[in-house]
Amino acid sequence: MIREALVVIDVQNDFCPGGALAVPDGDAVIAVCNARMATADLVVLTQDWHPAGHQSFASTHGLAPFGTVELAYGTQVLWPDHCVQGTAGAAFHPALDADRANLVIRKGTNPAIDSYSAFFENDQTTPTGLGGALRELGVTELVLVGLATDYCVKYTALDGRRLGFAVSVLEGGVRGIDLNGSVAAAWAEMAEAGVVRR
Ligand code: VGL
Ligand code: ZN
């Protein structure tokens, strides 16, 4: 029986140096991801996978990136166009050992709703299916690595706790975008929710 799943979040070209929404030092997580994947019982890769013209893109609103807008489900940060379906930016980083994946979960595919979490879209109710898949496989513990600490890693960790999984985040295997102290805030929120930092 598989107990623990390694969830590798959004290690895609657009989140690495040179990409459209580059996370500082983002490619530094790859060695940690590969090392952990080599021994993991179950490997889940997530892939941010937006249609062109997505509501989370600043360009869609004719606004500058990194501001916010109010959408039906709440405040949405506006990002540069990134991880557009089928583009090189949306591909996994070539150094990531993506062949090790048991499951690949694509998220952010609904043009009207962003999806930071690997479990639910940002409306907090539309599931991706990952929770059911992990439950059916008997997984009870999640180990998270990838990008970005303060967005997709954080929301995946919090939803994982909400669904009843034990969740830990490997500090050396994540990097953040850090808008206005959002990395420190993310670690605090995750700790509050019972996420283990290790
Ligand atoms: C992410 C912003 C927008 C992430 C994805 O992977 O953390 N951040 N889309
Ligand atoms: Zn995105």
PDB file of C-alpha atoms and ligand atoms in Angstrom:
ATOM      1  CA  MET A   1       0.000   0.000   0.000  1.00  0.00           C
ATOM      2  CA  ILE A   2       1.308   3.415  -0.941  1.00  0.00           C
ATOM      3  CA  ARG A   3       1.265   5.821   2.006  1.00  0.00           C
ATOM      4  CA  GLU A   4       3.235   8.801   0.855  1.00  0.00           C
ATOM      5  CA  ALA A   5       3.050  10.791  -2.374  1.00  0.00           C
ATOM      6  CA  LEU A   6       5.629  13.276  -3.588  1.00  0.00           C
ATOM      7  CA  VAL A   7       3.842  16.193  -5.244  1.00  0.00           C
ATOM      8  CA  VAL A   8       6.096  18.197  -7.555  1.00  0.00           C
ATOM      9  CA  ILE A   9       4.418  21.504  -8.240  1.00  0.00           C
ATOM     10  CA  ASP A  10       4.732  23.474 -11.474  1.00  0.00           C
ATOM     11  CA  VAL A  11       8.409  22.905 -12.320  1.00  0.00           C
ATOM     12  CA  GLN A  12       7.847  24.435 -15.738  1.00  0.00           C
ATOM     13  CA  ASN A  13       9.990  26.621 -17.962  1.00  0.00           C
ATOM     14  CA  ASP A  14       7.885  29.745 -17.390  1.00  0.00           C
ATOM     15  CA  PHE A  15       8.542  29.599 -13.623  1.00  0.00           C
ATOM     16  CA  CYS A  16      12.299  29.141 -14.065  1.00  0.00           C
ATOM     17  CA  PRO A  17      14.923  31.784 -14.912  1.00  0.00           C
ATOM     18  CA  GLY A  18      14.265  33.136 -18.412  1.00  0.00           C
ATOM     19  CA  GLY A  19      10.574  32.211 -18.220  1.00  0.00           C
ATOM     20  CA  ALA A  20       7.539  34.483 -18.430  1.00  0.00           C
ATOM     21  CA  LEU A  21       6.858  34.383 -14.671  1.00  0.00           C
ATOM     22  CA  ALA A  22      10.297  33.442 -13.428  1.00  0.00           C
ATOM     23  CA  VAL A  23      10.575  32.585  -9.742  1.00  0.00           C
ATOM     24  CA  PRO A  24      13.944  33.820  -8.435  1.00  0.00           C
ATOM     25  CA  ASP A  25      16.329  30.844  -8.301  1.00  0.00           C
ATOM     26  CA  GLY A  26      13.416  28.627  -9.377  1.00  0.00           C
ATOM     27  CA  ASP A  27      15.567  26.056 -11.141  1.00  0.00           C
ATOM     28  CA  ALA A  28      17.412  25.379  -7.868  1.00  0.00           C
ATOM     29  CA  VAL A  29      14.514  23.112  -6.845  1.00  0.00           C
ATOM     30  CA  ILE A  30      15.112  20.667  -9.700  1.00  0.00           C
ATOM     31  CA  ALA A  31      17.980  18.733  -8.094  1.00  0.00           C
ATOM     32  CA  VAL A  32      15.908  18.263  -4.930  1.00  0.00           C
ATOM     33  CA  CYS A  33      12.855  17.183  -6.946  1.00  0.00           C
ATOM     34  CA  ASN A  34      14.855  14.642  -8.940  1.00  0.00           C
ATOM     35  CA  ALA A  35      16.550  13.196  -5.863  1.00  0.00           C
ATOM     36  CA  ARG A  36      13.237  12.746  -4.045  1.00  0.00           C
ATOM     37  CA  MET A  37      11.460  11.370  -7.105  1.00  0.00           C
ATOM     38  CA  ALA A  38      14.095   8.669  -7.457  1.00  0.00           C
ATOM     39  CA  THR A  39      12.928   7.009  -4.227  1.00  0.00           C
ATOM     40  CA  ALA A  40       9.259   8.064  -4.002  1.00  0.00           C
ATOM     41  CA  ASP A  41       6.485   5.445  -4.049  1.00  0.00           C
ATOM     42  CA  LEU A  42       4.162   7.716  -5.971  1.00  0.00           C
ATOM     43  CA  VAL A  43       5.074  10.842  -7.921  1.00  0.00           C
ATOM     44  CA  VAL A  44       2.504  13.464  -8.876  1.00  0.00           C
ATOM     45  CA  LEU A  45       3.546  16.305 -11.166  1.00  0.00           C
ATOM     46  CA  THR A  46       1.346  19.362 -11.505  1.00  0.00           C
ATOM     47  CA  GLN A  47       1.374  21.562 -14.554  1.00  0.00           C
ATOM     48  CA  ASP A  48      -0.084  25.058 -14.736  1.00  0.00           C
ATOM     49  CA  TRP A  49      -1.948  24.886 -18.055  1.00  0.00           C
ATOM     50  CA  HIS A  50      -3.839  28.004 -19.085  1.00  0.00           C
ATOM     51  CA  PRO A  51      -5.731  28.734 -22.277  1.00  0.00           C
ATOM     52  CA  ALA A  52      -4.643  31.942 -24.062  1.00  0.00           C
ATOM     53  CA  GLY A  53      -6.609  34.931 -22.773  1.00  0.00           C
ATOM     54  CA  HIS A  54      -6.935  33.469 -19.265  1.00  0.00           C
ATOM     55  CA  GLN A  55      -8.608  35.679 -16.637  1.00  0.00           C
ATOM     56  CA  SER A  56      -5.464  35.615 -14.479  1.00  0.00           C
ATOM     57  CA  PHE A  57      -3.436  37.294 -17.232  1.00  0.00           C
ATOM     58  CA  ALA A  58      -2.929  41.045 -16.890  1.00  0.00           C
ATOM     59  CA  SER A  59      -3.025  41.350 -20.682  1.00  0.00           C
ATOM     60  CA  THR A  60      -6.579  39.982 -20.741  1.00  0.00           C
ATOM     61  CA  HIS A  61      -7.679  43.027 -18.709  1.00  0.00           C
ATOM     62  CA  GLY A  62      -5.374  45.526 -20.460  1.00  0.00           C
ATOM     63  CA  LEU A  63      -3.625  46.084 -17.128  1.00  0.00           C
ATOM     64  CA  ALA A  64      -0.055  45.816 -15.842  1.00  0.00           C
ATOM     65  CA  PRO A  65       1.106  42.574 -14.201  1.00  0.00           C
ATOM     66  CA  PHE A  66       1.212  42.131 -10.426  1.00  0.00           C
ATOM     67  CA  GLY A  67      -1.827  44.304  -9.689  1.00  0.00           C
ATOM     68  CA  THR A  68      -5.151  42.757  -8.710  1.00  0.00           C
ATOM     69  CA  VAL A  69      -8.731  42.613  -9.960  1.00  0.00           C
ATOM     70  CA  GLU A  70     -11.939  41.436  -8.303  1.00  0.00           C
ATOM     71  CA  LEU A  71     -13.385  38.356  -9.980  1.00  0.00           C
ATOM     72  CA  ALA A  72     -16.495  36.346  -9.060  1.00  0.00           C
ATOM     73  CA  TYR A  73     -14.492  34.202  -6.619  1.00  0.00           C
ATOM     74  CA  GLY A  74     -12.507  37.042  -5.018  1.00  0.00           C
ATOM     75  CA  THR A  75      -9.312  39.011  -5.508  1.00  0.00           C
ATOM     76  CA  GLN A  76      -7.112  37.772  -8.322  1.00  0.00           C
ATOM     77  CA  VAL A  77      -3.469  38.741  -8.775  1.00  0.00           C
ATOM     78  CA  LEU A  78      -2.774  39.579 -12.419  1.00  0.00           C
ATOM     79  CA  TRP A  79       0.157  37.697 -13.878  1.00  0.00           C
ATOM     80  CA  PRO A  80       2.163  38.038 -17.047  1.00  0.00           C
ATOM     81  CA  ASP A  81       0.926  35.564 -19.673  1.00  0.00           C
ATOM     82  CA  HIS A  82       2.454  32.240 -18.597  1.00  0.00           C
ATOM     83  CA  CYS A  83       2.097  28.470 -19.039  1.00  0.00           C
ATOM     84  CA  VAL A  84      -0.126  28.780 -22.078  1.00  0.00           C
ATOM     85  CA  GLN A  85      -1.257  25.306 -23.158  1.00  0.00           C
ATOM     86  CA  GLY A  86       1.135  23.660 -25.583  1.00  0.00           C
ATOM     87  CA  THR A  87       3.831  26.358 -25.477  1.00  0.00           C
ATOM     88  CA  ALA A  88       7.486  25.810 -24.551  1.00  0.00           C
ATOM     89  CA  GLY A  89       6.916  27.875 -21.408  1.00  0.00           C
ATOM     90  CA  ALA A  90       4.286  25.431 -20.214  1.00  0.00           C
ATOM     91  CA  ALA A  91       6.532  22.392 -20.668  1.00  0.00           C
ATOM     92  CA  PHE A  92       8.268  20.820 -17.695  1.00  0.00           C
ATOM     93  CA  HIS A  93      11.814  22.082 -17.274  1.00  0.00           C
ATOM     94  CA  PRO A  94      14.032  19.785 -19.373  1.00  0.00           C
ATOM     95  CA  ALA A  95      16.217  18.956 -16.352  1.00  0.00           C
ATOM     96  CA  LEU A  96      13.231  17.658 -14.361  1.00  0.00           C
ATOM     97  CA  ASP A  97      12.990  13.876 -14.482  1.00  0.00           C
ATOM     98  CA  ALA A  98       9.356  14.018 -15.572  1.00  0.00           C
ATOM     99  CA  ASP A  99       9.483  10.404 -16.755  1.00  0.00           C
ATOM    100  CA  ARG A 100       9.177   9.400 -13.094  1.00  0.00           C
ATOM    101  CA  ALA A 101       5.608  10.725 -12.862  1.00  0.00           C
ATOM    102  CA  ASN A 102       2.753   8.376 -11.990  1.00  0.00           C
ATOM    103  CA  LEU A 103       0.150  11.121 -12.318  1.00  0.00           C
ATOM    104  CA  VAL A 104       0.192  14.481 -14.053  1.00  0.00           C
ATOM    105  CA  ILE A 105      -2.439  16.966 -12.962  1.00  0.00           C
ATOM    106  CA  ARG A 106      -3.098  19.986 -15.154  1.00  0.00           C
ATOM    107  CA  LYS A 107      -4.737  22.993 -13.560  1.00  0.00           C
ATOM    108  CA  GLY A 108      -5.868  26.479 -14.499  1.00  0.00           C
ATOM    109  CA  THR A 109      -7.542  25.168 -17.642  1.00  0.00           C
ATOM    110  CA  ASN A 110     -10.856  26.946 -16.999  1.00  0.00           C
ATOM    111  CA  PRO A 111     -10.521  30.336 -18.767  1.00  0.00           C
ATOM    112  CA  ALA A 112     -12.534  32.081 -16.037  1.00  0.00           C
ATOM    113  CA  ILE A 113     -10.975  30.643 -12.862  1.00  0.00           C
ATOM    114  CA  ASP A 114      -7.356  30.531 -11.732  1.00  0.00           C
ATOM    115  CA  SER A 115      -6.111  27.440  -9.913  1.00  0.00           C
ATOM    116  CA  TYR A 116      -3.161  27.701  -7.573  1.00  0.00           C
ATOM    117  CA  SER A 117      -3.948  24.531  -5.659  1.00  0.00           C
ATOM    118  CA  ALA A 118      -3.452  21.092  -7.160  1.00  0.00           C
ATOM    119  CA  PHE A 119      -6.740  20.069  -5.496  1.00  0.00           C
ATOM    120  CA  PHE A 120      -9.259  22.854  -6.168  1.00  0.00           C
ATOM    121  CA  GLU A 121      -9.627  25.827  -8.455  1.00  0.00           C
ATOM    122  CA  ASN A 122      -9.509  29.259  -6.807  1.00  0.00           C
ATOM    123  CA  ASP A 123     -13.289  29.169  -6.300  1.00  0.00           C
ATOM    124  CA  GLN A 124     -12.332  26.635  -3.589  1.00  0.00           C
ATOM    125  CA  THR A 125     -14.999  24.182  -4.773  1.00  0.00           C
ATOM    126  CA  THR A 126     -14.217  22.856  -8.272  1.00  0.00           C
ATOM    127  CA  PRO A 127     -11.982  19.794  -7.767  1.00  0.00           C
ATOM    128  CA  THR A 128      -9.141  18.767 -10.066  1.00  0.00           C
ATOM    129  CA  GLY A 129      -9.630  15.096  -9.171  1.00  0.00           C
ATOM    130  CA  LEU A 130      -6.293  14.737  -7.384  1.00  0.00           C
ATOM    131  CA  GLY A 131      -7.864  14.333  -3.936  1.00  0.00           C
ATOM    132  CA  GLY A 132     -10.013  11.419  -5.078  1.00  0.00           C
ATOM    133  CA  ALA A 133      -7.126   9.770  -6.917  1.00  0.00           C
ATOM    134  CA  LEU A 134      -4.835   9.939  -3.878  1.00  0.00           C
ATOM    135  CA  ARG A 135      -7.544   8.677  -1.567  1.00  0.00           C
ATOM    136  CA  GLU A 136      -8.313   5.760  -3.863  1.00  0.00           C
ATOM    137  CA  LEU A 137      -4.623   4.870  -3.922  1.00  0.00           C
ATOM    138  CA  GLY A 138      -4.491   4.855  -0.109  1.00  0.00           C
ATOM    139  CA  VAL A 139      -2.188   7.870   0.193  1.00  0.00           C
ATOM    140  CA  THR A 140      -2.311   9.616   3.573  1.00  0.00           C
ATOM    141  CA  GLU A 141       0.854  11.741   3.510  1.00  0.00           C
ATOM    142  CA  LEU A 142       2.030  14.350   1.047  1.00  0.00           C
ATOM    143  CA  VAL A 143       5.514  15.739   0.563  1.00  0.00           C
ATOM    144  CA  LEU A 144       5.548  18.933  -1.476  1.00  0.00           C
ATOM    145  CA  VAL A 145       8.307  20.453  -3.577  1.00  0.00           C
ATOM    146  CA  GLY A 146       8.292  22.900  -6.482  1.00  0.00           C
ATOM    147  CA  LEU A 147       7.102  26.396  -7.372  1.00  0.00           C
ATOM    148  CA  ALA A 148       6.015  28.796  -6.084  1.00  0.00           C
ATOM    149  CA  THR A 149       6.165  28.635  -2.269  1.00  0.00           C
ATOM    150  CA  ASP A 150       3.729  31.519  -1.800  1.00  0.00           C
ATOM    151  CA  TYR A 151       1.166  30.516  -4.431  1.00  0.00           C
ATOM    152  CA  CYS A 152       0.773  27.013  -5.784  1.00  0.00           C
ATOM    153  CA  VAL A 153       2.772  25.264  -3.064  1.00  0.00           C
ATOM    154  CA  LYS A 154       0.940  27.111  -0.288  1.00  0.00           C
ATOM    155  CA  TYR A 155      -2.543  26.551  -1.676  1.00  0.00           C
ATOM    156  CA  THR A 156      -1.828  22.890  -2.366  1.00  0.00           C
ATOM    157  CA  ALA A 157      -0.521  22.434   1.180  1.00  0.00           C
ATOM    158  CA  LEU A 158      -3.544  24.159   2.744  1.00  0.00           C
ATOM    159  CA  ASP A 159      -6.041  22.199   0.654  1.00  0.00           C
ATOM    160  CA  GLY A 160      -4.146  18.996   1.403  1.00  0.00           C
ATOM    161  CA  ARG A 161      -4.620  19.661   5.121  1.00  0.00           C
ATOM    162  CA  ARG A 162      -8.286  20.566   4.537  1.00  0.00           C
ATOM    163  CA  LEU A 163      -8.745  17.143   2.874  1.00  0.00           C
ATOM    164  CA  GLY A 164      -7.145  15.401   5.835  1.00  0.00           C
ATOM    165  CA  PHE A 165      -3.675  14.563   4.488  1.00  0.00           C
ATOM    166  CA  ALA A 166      -0.523  14.910   6.551  1.00  0.00           C
ATOM    167  CA  VAL A 167       1.480  17.507   4.620  1.00  0.00           C
ATOM    168  CA  SER A 168       5.115  18.492   4.702  1.00  0.00           C
ATOM    169  CA  VAL A 169       6.989  20.991   2.532  1.00  0.00           C
ATOM    170  CA  LEU A 170      10.701  20.572   1.862  1.00  0.00           C
ATOM    171  CA  GLU A 171      12.257  23.974   2.450  1.00  0.00           C
ATOM    172  CA  GLY A 172      15.172  23.287   0.099  1.00  0.00           C
ATOM    173  CA  GLY A 173      12.852  22.086  -2.640  1.00  0.00           C
ATOM    174  CA  VAL A 174      10.707  25.200  -2.988  1.00  0.00           C
ATOM    175  CA  ARG A 175      11.242  28.826  -4.059  1.00  0.00           C
ATOM    176  CA  GLY A 176       8.817  31.784  -3.931  1.00  0.00           C
ATOM    177  CA  ILE A 177       7.711  34.743  -6.020  1.00  0.00           C
ATOM    178  CA  ASP A 178       7.509  36.988  -2.913  1.00  0.00           C
ATOM    179  CA  LEU A 179       5.104  39.848  -3.614  1.00  0.00           C
ATOM    180  CA  ASN A 180       4.996  42.120  -0.523  1.00  0.00           C
ATOM    181  CA  GLY A 181       6.309  39.541   1.932  1.00  0.00           C
ATOM    182  CA  SER A 182       4.123  36.743   0.634  1.00  0.00           C
ATOM    183  CA  VAL A 183       6.753  34.047   1.237  1.00  0.00           C
ATOM    184  CA  ALA A 184       6.990  34.707   4.982  1.00  0.00           C
ATOM    185  CA  ALA A 185       3.190  34.968   5.169  1.00  0.00           C
ATOM    186  CA  ALA A 186       2.861  31.652   3.344  1.00  0.00           C
ATOM    187  CA  TRP A 187       5.129  29.814   5.788  1.00  0.00           C
ATOM    188  CA  ALA A 188       3.118  31.262   8.696  1.00  0.00           C
ATOM    189  CA  GLU A 189      -0.215  30.253   7.156  1.00  0.00           C
ATOM    190  CA  MET A 190       1.046  26.777   6.391  1.00  0.00           C
ATOM    191  CA  ALA A 191       2.398  26.332   9.930  1.00  0.00           C
ATOM    192  CA  GLU A 192      -0.939  27.476  11.346  1.00  0.00           C
ATOM    193  CA  ALA A 193      -2.670  24.792   9.268  1.00  0.00           C
ATOM    194  CA  GLY A 194      -0.377  22.069  10.563  1.00  0.00           C
ATOM    195  CA  VAL A 195       1.918  21.834   7.556  1.00  0.00           C
ATOM    196  CA  VAL A 196       5.361  20.573   8.555  1.00  0.00           C
ATOM    197  CA  ARG A 197       8.384  22.480   7.202  1.00  0.00           C
ATOM    198  CA  ARG A 198      11.385  20.258   6.772  1.00  0.00           C
TER     199      ARG A 198
HETATM  200  C1  VGL B   1       1.659  30.048  -9.971  1.00  0.00           C
HETATM  201  C2  VGL B   1       1.082  32.241 -10.202  1.00  0.00           C
HETATM  202  C3  VGL B   1       0.295  31.943 -11.290  1.00  0.00           C
HETATM  203  C4  VGL B   1       2.447  29.007  -9.219  1.00  0.00           C
HETATM  204  C5  VGL B   1       0.867  29.716 -11.056  1.00  0.00           C
HETATM  205  O1  VGL B   1       2.752  27.955  -9.797  1.00  0.00           O
HETATM  206  O2  VGL B   1       2.775  29.268  -8.040  1.00  0.00           O
HETATM  207  N1  VGL B   1       1.751  31.297  -9.539  1.00  0.00           N
HETATM  208  N2  VGL B   1       0.202  30.680 -11.708  1.00  0.00           N
HETATM  209 ZN    ZN B   2      -0.836  30.295 -13.522  1.00  0.00          ZN
END
